[in-house]
Short mmCIF file of C-alpha atoms and ligand atoms in Angstrom, two decimals:
data_model
loop_
_atom_site.label_atom_id
_atom_site.label_comp_id
_atom_site.label_asym_id
_atom_site.label_seq_id
_atom_site.Cartn_x
_atom_site.Cartn_y
_atom_site.Cartn_z
CA MET R 1 0.00 0.00 0.00
CA PRO R 2 1.23 3.51 -0.80
CA LYS R 3 2.74 5.45 2.07
CA ILE R 4 2.23 9.17 2.60
CA PHE R 5 4.15 11.53 4.88
CA VAL R 6 2.38 14.69 5.99
CA THR R 7 4.90 17.18 7.36
CA ARG R 8 2.50 18.98 9.72
CA PRO R 9 -1.00 18.24 11.00
CA ILE R 10 -3.55 19.73 8.59
CA PRO R 11 -7.38 19.74 8.75
CA ASP R 12 -8.47 16.15 8.49
CA ALA R 13 -10.76 15.93 5.43
CA GLY R 14 -7.93 15.01 3.07
CA ILE R 15 -6.19 12.78 5.59
CA LYS R 16 -9.42 10.75 5.85
CA MET R 17 -9.61 10.43 2.06
CA LEU R 18 -6.10 9.02 1.97
CA GLN R 19 -6.84 6.63 4.83
CA ASP R 20 -10.08 5.52 3.15
CA LYS R 21 -7.96 4.51 0.16
CA GLY R 22 -6.09 2.20 2.49
CA TYR R 23 -2.90 4.26 2.25
CA GLU R 24 -0.56 4.34 5.20
CA VAL R 25 -0.61 7.98 6.32
CA VAL R 26 2.02 9.25 8.73
CA VAL R 27 1.33 12.73 10.08
CA ASN R 28 4.20 14.55 11.81
CA GLU R 29 2.08 15.37 14.87
CA ALA R 30 5.04 16.95 16.68
CA ALA R 31 4.90 19.92 14.32
CA LYS R 32 1.43 21.16 15.21
CA ASP R 33 2.39 24.61 16.42
CA ARG R 34 5.87 24.88 15.04
CA VAL R 35 7.60 24.24 11.74
CA ALA R 36 8.73 20.72 10.94
CA THR R 37 12.44 20.34 11.51
CA ARG R 38 14.74 19.43 8.67
CA GLU R 39 15.46 16.12 10.43
CA GLU R 40 11.75 15.29 10.69
CA VAL R 41 11.23 15.98 7.00
CA LEU R 42 14.30 14.04 5.87
CA ALA R 43 13.43 11.05 8.05
CA GLY R 44 9.70 11.20 7.26
CA VAL R 45 10.07 11.23 3.50
CA LYS R 46 12.13 8.01 3.44
CA GLY R 47 10.33 5.23 1.62
CA VAL R 48 7.12 7.16 0.96
CA ASP R 49 5.18 7.44 -2.30
CA ALA R 50 3.90 10.93 -1.62
CA LEU R 51 4.97 13.91 0.46
CA LEU R 52 2.28 16.32 1.62
CA SER R 53 4.28 19.46 2.42
CA VAL R 54 3.36 22.91 3.69
CA LEU R 55 4.95 26.24 2.83
CA THR R 56 7.22 26.37 5.88
CA GLU R 57 9.38 23.54 4.52
CA LYS R 58 12.04 23.86 1.89
CA VAL R 59 11.52 20.91 -0.43
CA ASP R 60 14.84 20.74 -2.24
CA ALA R 61 17.11 18.16 -3.86
CA GLU R 62 18.18 16.72 -0.51
CA VAL R 63 14.58 16.10 0.57
CA MET R 64 13.69 14.61 -2.81
CA ASP R 65 16.74 12.34 -2.77
CA ALA R 66 15.78 11.16 0.71
CA GLY R 67 12.39 10.16 -0.70
CA LEU R 68 13.71 8.41 -3.80
CA PRO R 69 13.37 5.94 -5.36
CA THR R 70 9.81 5.63 -4.02
CA LEU R 71 8.73 9.31 -3.99
CA LYS R 72 6.40 10.06 -6.90
CA VAL R 73 4.50 13.18 -5.90
CA ILE R 74 4.91 16.27 -3.73
CA ALA R 75 1.53 17.78 -2.89
CA ASN R 76 2.15 21.27 -1.54
CA TYR R 77 -0.59 22.48 0.79
CA ALA R 78 -0.65 26.05 -0.65
CA VAL R 79 -1.31 27.84 -3.89
CA GLY R 80 2.26 29.21 -3.83
CA PHE R 81 5.06 26.72 -4.52
CA ASP R 82 8.20 28.80 -4.15
CA ASN R 83 9.23 26.49 -1.28
CA VAL R 84 9.56 23.58 -3.73
CA ASN R 85 12.46 23.36 -6.17
CA LEU R 86 10.53 22.70 -9.37
CA PRO R 87 13.41 22.22 -11.84
CA VAL R 88 14.96 19.62 -9.53
CA ALA R 89 11.61 17.83 -9.10
CA LYS R 90 11.22 17.74 -12.87
CA GLU R 91 14.71 16.39 -13.34
CA LYS R 92 13.98 13.66 -10.78
CA ASN R 93 10.61 12.90 -12.35
CA ILE R 94 8.61 13.79 -9.22
CA ALA R 95 5.24 15.46 -9.81
CA VAL R 96 4.51 18.68 -7.87
CA THR R 97 0.99 19.89 -7.17
CA ASN R 98 -0.53 22.93 -5.39
CA THR R 99 -3.99 23.93 -4.13
CA PRO R 100 -5.28 26.79 -6.30
CA GLY R 101 -8.89 27.86 -6.71
CA VAL R 102 -10.29 26.72 -3.37
CA LEU R 103 -8.59 29.57 -1.51
CA THR R 104 -9.19 32.33 -4.05
CA ASN R 105 -12.25 33.77 -2.34
CA THR R 106 -10.79 33.54 1.15
CA VAL R 107 -7.55 35.27 0.21
CA ALA R 108 -9.50 37.93 -1.71
CA GLU R 109 -11.69 38.50 1.37
CA HIS R 110 -8.65 38.82 3.60
CA THR R 111 -7.10 41.26 1.13
CA PHE R 112 -10.27 43.28 1.29
CA ALA R 113 -10.38 43.10 5.06
CA LEU R 114 -6.86 44.54 5.09
CA MET R 115 -7.77 47.30 2.63
CA LEU R 116 -10.82 48.34 4.60
CA SER R 117 -8.99 48.11 7.91
CA ILE R 118 -6.04 50.23 6.90
CA ALA R 119 -8.22 52.82 5.15
CA HIS R 120 -10.58 53.09 8.13
CA ARG R 121 -7.73 52.78 10.62
CA ILE R 122 -9.45 49.87 12.37
CA SER R 123 -6.43 48.36 14.16
CA GLU R 124 -5.14 51.74 15.20
CA ALA R 125 -8.59 52.75 16.48
CA ASP R 126 -8.89 49.48 18.37
CA ARG R 127 -5.52 50.05 20.06
CA PHE R 128 -6.59 53.64 20.81
CA SER R 129 -9.86 52.56 22.40
CA ARG R 130 -8.32 49.79 24.47
CA ALA R 131 -5.65 52.17 25.72
CA GLY R 132 -8.36 54.37 27.25
CA LYS R 133 -7.64 57.25 24.88
CA TYR R 134 -11.26 57.71 23.80
CA THR R 135 -12.32 60.63 25.94
CA ALA R 136 -14.67 62.47 23.57
CA TRP R 137 -16.22 62.10 20.13
CA GLY R 138 -14.22 64.25 17.78
CA PRO R 139 -15.02 65.78 14.40
CA GLN R 140 -11.46 65.03 13.39
CA LEU R 141 -10.80 61.93 15.43
CA LEU R 142 -8.96 59.18 13.51
CA LEU R 143 -10.04 60.30 10.07
CA GLY R 144 -9.57 57.64 7.42
CA THR R 145 -10.10 57.28 3.70
CA ASP R 146 -13.02 55.98 1.62
CA LEU R 147 -12.50 53.13 -0.82
CA SER R 148 -15.51 54.16 -2.86
CA GLY R 149 -14.56 56.16 -5.92
CA LYS R 150 -10.85 55.45 -5.48
CA THR R 151 -8.54 53.62 -7.87
CA LEU R 152 -7.32 50.14 -7.06
CA GLY R 153 -4.14 49.09 -8.82
CA VAL R 154 -3.98 45.31 -9.14
CA VAL R 155 -0.51 43.91 -9.74
CA GLY R 156 -1.02 40.42 -11.18
CA LEU R 157 -4.40 39.44 -12.59
CA GLY R 158 -4.55 35.79 -11.56
CA ARG R 159 -7.48 34.23 -9.77
CA ILE R 160 -6.97 36.17 -6.56
CA GLY R 161 -6.15 39.50 -8.20
CA SER R 162 -9.29 39.22 -10.36
CA ARG R 163 -11.45 38.39 -7.37
CA VAL R 164 -10.14 41.35 -5.38
CA ALA R 165 -10.83 43.56 -8.39
CA MET R 166 -14.37 42.22 -8.59
CA HIS R 167 -15.09 43.04 -4.94
CA ALA R 168 -13.59 46.48 -5.45
CA ALA R 169 -15.44 47.32 -8.66
CA LYS R 170 -18.81 45.70 -7.97
CA GLY R 171 -19.00 46.11 -4.22
CA PHE R 172 -17.25 49.40 -3.58
CA GLY R 173 -17.46 51.32 -6.83
CA MET R 174 -13.72 51.50 -7.21
CA LYS R 175 -11.99 52.12 -10.49
CA ILE R 176 -9.62 49.31 -11.46
CA ILE R 177 -6.29 49.53 -13.19
CA TYR R 178 -4.12 46.46 -13.53
CA THR R 179 -0.91 45.13 -14.91
CA ASP R 180 -0.17 41.55 -15.90
CA PRO R 181 1.87 39.79 -18.60
CA LYS R 182 -1.48 38.70 -20.10
CA PRO R 183 -4.10 41.43 -20.38
CA SER R 184 -7.75 40.32 -20.49
CA ALA R 185 -10.18 42.21 -22.69
CA GLU R 186 -13.05 40.32 -21.09
CA PHE R 187 -12.02 41.37 -17.58
CA GLU R 188 -11.61 44.97 -18.72
CA LYS R 189 -15.11 44.99 -20.16
CA GLU R 190 -16.68 43.33 -17.14
CA MET R 191 -14.99 45.51 -14.51
CA GLY R 192 -14.53 48.67 -16.52
CA ALA R 193 -10.85 48.11 -15.84
CA GLU R 194 -7.91 49.79 -17.48
CA TYR R 195 -4.76 47.88 -18.45
CA VAL R 196 -1.34 49.40 -18.02
CA ALA R 197 1.72 47.70 -19.48
CA THR R 198 4.07 48.31 -16.56
CA ILE R 199 3.99 48.65 -12.81
CA GLU R 200 5.69 52.03 -13.23
CA GLU R 201 2.56 53.26 -15.01
CA LEU R 202 0.28 51.77 -12.39
CA LEU R 203 1.89 53.06 -9.20
CA PRO R 204 1.43 56.83 -9.66
CA LYS R 205 -2.26 56.36 -10.56
CA ALA R 206 -3.43 54.02 -7.79
CA ASP R 207 -4.91 54.96 -4.40
CA PHE R 208 -4.55 51.34 -3.31
CA VAL R 209 -1.99 48.93 -4.70
CA SER R 210 -2.60 45.22 -4.15
CA ILE R 211 0.05 42.65 -5.01
CA HIS R 212 -1.02 39.29 -6.48
CA VAL R 213 2.03 37.87 -8.24
CA PRO R 214 3.94 34.68 -7.41
CA LEU R 215 7.44 34.91 -5.95
CA LEU R 216 9.92 34.50 -8.80
CA ASP R 217 13.41 35.87 -9.40
CA SER R 218 11.72 38.55 -11.48
CA THR R 219 9.29 39.59 -8.72
CA ARG R 220 11.69 39.58 -5.75
CA HIS R 221 11.82 43.17 -4.42
CA LEU R 222 9.37 44.24 -7.11
CA MET R 223 8.36 46.88 -4.56
CA ASN R 224 11.70 48.47 -3.74
CA ALA R 225 12.47 52.02 -2.56
CA GLU R 226 12.36 53.40 -6.07
CA ARG R 227 8.92 51.96 -6.79
CA LEU R 228 7.52 52.84 -3.37
CA LYS R 229 8.44 56.44 -4.19
CA MET R 230 6.34 56.22 -7.37
CA MET R 231 3.19 55.69 -5.31
CA LYS R 232 1.00 58.62 -4.29
CA PRO R 233 1.77 59.92 -0.78
CA THR R 234 -1.91 59.25 -0.01
CA ALA R 235 -1.84 55.66 -1.27
CA TYR R 236 -1.88 52.32 0.54
CA LEU R 237 0.01 49.13 -0.26
CA VAL R 238 -1.52 45.71 0.41
CA ASN R 239 0.32 42.39 0.12
CA THR R 240 -1.19 38.93 0.54
CA SER R 241 1.12 37.18 -1.93
CA ARG R 242 4.70 36.52 -0.80
CA GLY R 243 6.84 38.63 1.53
CA PRO R 244 10.07 38.96 -0.48
CA ILE R 245 8.16 40.78 -3.23
CA ILE R 246 8.47 43.84 -1.00
CA ASP R 247 11.82 45.18 0.25
CA GLU R 248 10.74 45.33 3.88
CA LYS R 249 13.44 47.78 5.00
CA ALA R 250 12.37 50.15 2.23
CA LEU R 251 8.74 49.72 3.26
CA ALA R 252 9.55 50.62 6.86
CA GLN R 253 11.28 53.77 5.64
CA ALA R 254 8.40 54.60 3.28
CA LEU R 255 5.91 54.36 6.14
CA ALA R 256 8.05 56.18 8.70
CA GLU R 257 8.80 59.03 6.30
CA ASN R 258 5.28 59.13 4.83
CA TRP R 259 6.23 58.41 1.23
CA ILE R 260 2.93 56.52 1.33
CA GLN R 261 -0.07 56.69 3.66
CA GLY R 262 -0.10 53.13 4.91
CA ALA R 263 0.35 49.43 4.29
CA ALA R 264 -1.36 46.19 5.22
CA ILE R 265 0.61 43.00 4.83
CA ASP R 266 0.05 39.32 5.56
CA VAL R 267 3.44 38.02 4.39
CA PHE R 268 7.02 38.93 5.28
CA GLU R 269 10.40 39.01 3.66
CA PHE R 270 12.04 36.87 6.36
CA GLU R 271 9.05 34.95 7.62
CA PRO R 272 8.24 34.38 10.46
CA ASP R 273 10.52 37.30 11.41
CA ILE R 274 9.03 40.73 10.91
CA THR R 275 11.32 43.72 10.34
CA PRO R 276 11.25 45.28 13.84
CA GLU R 277 10.76 48.87 12.60
CA LEU R 278 7.40 47.89 11.12
CA LYS R 279 6.01 46.82 14.47
CA SER R 280 6.33 50.25 16.05
CA LEU R 281 4.51 52.06 13.24
CA GLU R 282 0.82 53.01 13.47
CA ASN R 283 0.21 53.15 9.70
CA ILE R 284 0.62 49.46 9.01
CA ILE R 285 -1.55 46.42 9.66
CA ILE R 286 0.27 43.15 10.09
CA THR R 287 -1.38 39.73 9.97
CA PRO R 288 0.64 36.50 10.35
CA HIS R 289 0.22 34.81 6.93
CA ILE R 290 -3.42 33.89 7.52
CA ALA R 291 -5.05 35.08 4.29
CA SER R 292 -6.28 31.58 3.44
CA ALA R 293 -6.97 30.66 7.06
CA THR R 294 -10.66 29.88 7.33
CA LEU R 295 -11.96 26.53 8.51
CA GLU R 296 -13.77 25.93 5.24
CA THR R 297 -10.85 26.76 3.00
CA ARG R 298 -8.23 24.87 4.97
CA GLN R 299 -10.45 21.75 4.72
CA LEU R 300 -10.88 22.27 0.97
CA MET R 301 -7.11 22.63 0.60
CA SER R 302 -6.74 19.35 2.50
CA VAL R 303 -9.17 17.62 0.13
CA LEU R 304 -7.42 19.05 -2.91
CA ALA R 305 -3.95 18.00 -1.75
CA ALA R 306 -5.28 14.48 -1.09
CA THR R 307 -7.01 14.37 -4.49
CA ASN R 308 -3.76 15.34 -6.18
CA ILE R 309 -1.94 12.53 -4.36
CA ILE R 310 -4.59 9.92 -5.17
CA GLU R 311 -4.72 10.88 -8.85
CA ALA R 312 -0.93 10.81 -9.16
CA LEU R 313 -0.55 7.48 -7.36
CA GLU R 314 -3.32 5.90 -9.44
CA GLY R 315 -1.45 6.87 -12.58
CA ARG R 316 -3.59 9.77 -13.70
CA THR R 317 -2.58 13.39 -14.17
CA PRO R 318 -3.33 15.21 -10.90
CA PRO R 319 -5.70 18.16 -11.37
CA ASN R 320 -3.24 20.71 -10.00
CA LEU R 321 0.03 19.59 -11.51
CA VAL R 322 2.46 22.52 -11.44
CA LYS R 323 4.26 22.78 -14.75
C1 LIG V 1 -0.40 30.55 1.12
O1 LIG V 1 0.37 31.46 1.23
C2 LIG V 1 -0.54 29.82 -0.08
O2 LIG V 1 0.28 29.97 -1.01
O3 LIG V 1 -1.49 29.03 -0.17
C1 LIG V 2 -3.76 32.16 -7.25
O1 LIG V 2 -4.69 31.38 -7.02
C2 LIG V 2 -3.84 33.18 -8.28
O2 LIG V 2 -3.91 32.79 -9.44
O3 LIG V 2 -3.86 34.39 -7.95
#
């Protein structure tokens, strides 16, 4: 019977599917509230047919070699797969899958929650109230910014970027501009959106900039000091994609020196470390990489990862094969 190693305990729907198949499923229970250690991963992957990994593990040549010759599929429990070395997996003939689609709405909702919260200063106002600073209603107390009528700049029009744009256009009457290697005439028509060829054209026009690109060599530090300076001083930056896309030191400076109005980020350049300067600033909201973290979605991701494993081990093409 096929053997599966799951690097950290995940919601159980997918685990049950694998067990129902009669597979031997070993879950690394020790890593419930911490990352799996390198030793646990290297030992766990030995002799298995499938590795169910999460984004806190680096799945590189050493891990793959430890799993060979039996390892056939790596099912990454995430839509992002920058933690897996794809070229090496290809070379070693190991399939890699991810969990797109099922988390699109959840991540888009979290992105929107961040946008609304930073614009309406929700976290700051909450801290203010708890600290006993609310002594009188004030005509100018904690004034924020409306989303309605503003321009959202979407960087990367994948599933999540499109969904965020939809909420913005249909729900909040925002104007959409976007940049992506592949423009979509259909999307432009539906959302009344405007395409710009480069991020340099987008940044000076947007009141909110939301990042939805994968982490690649070409997107690392996409938002550096130079580009942060191209944003309006009244604009906000939101990131629910991958941390290293923003130069975090530059962001801290941009916020401290008011090059931009604010930022709301769910991902960090040196995760789980957060650049200390950011934590003392009022004009940033920080969430700990939880944009896909709802009960429903984490179960659906579990089902999808299991489905990918089952399809691969039964000799079919898994639905979410990463190419
Ligand atoms: C989370 O960051 C994911 O890629 O699913
Ligand atoms: C991820 O699901 C994306 O395409 O944005």
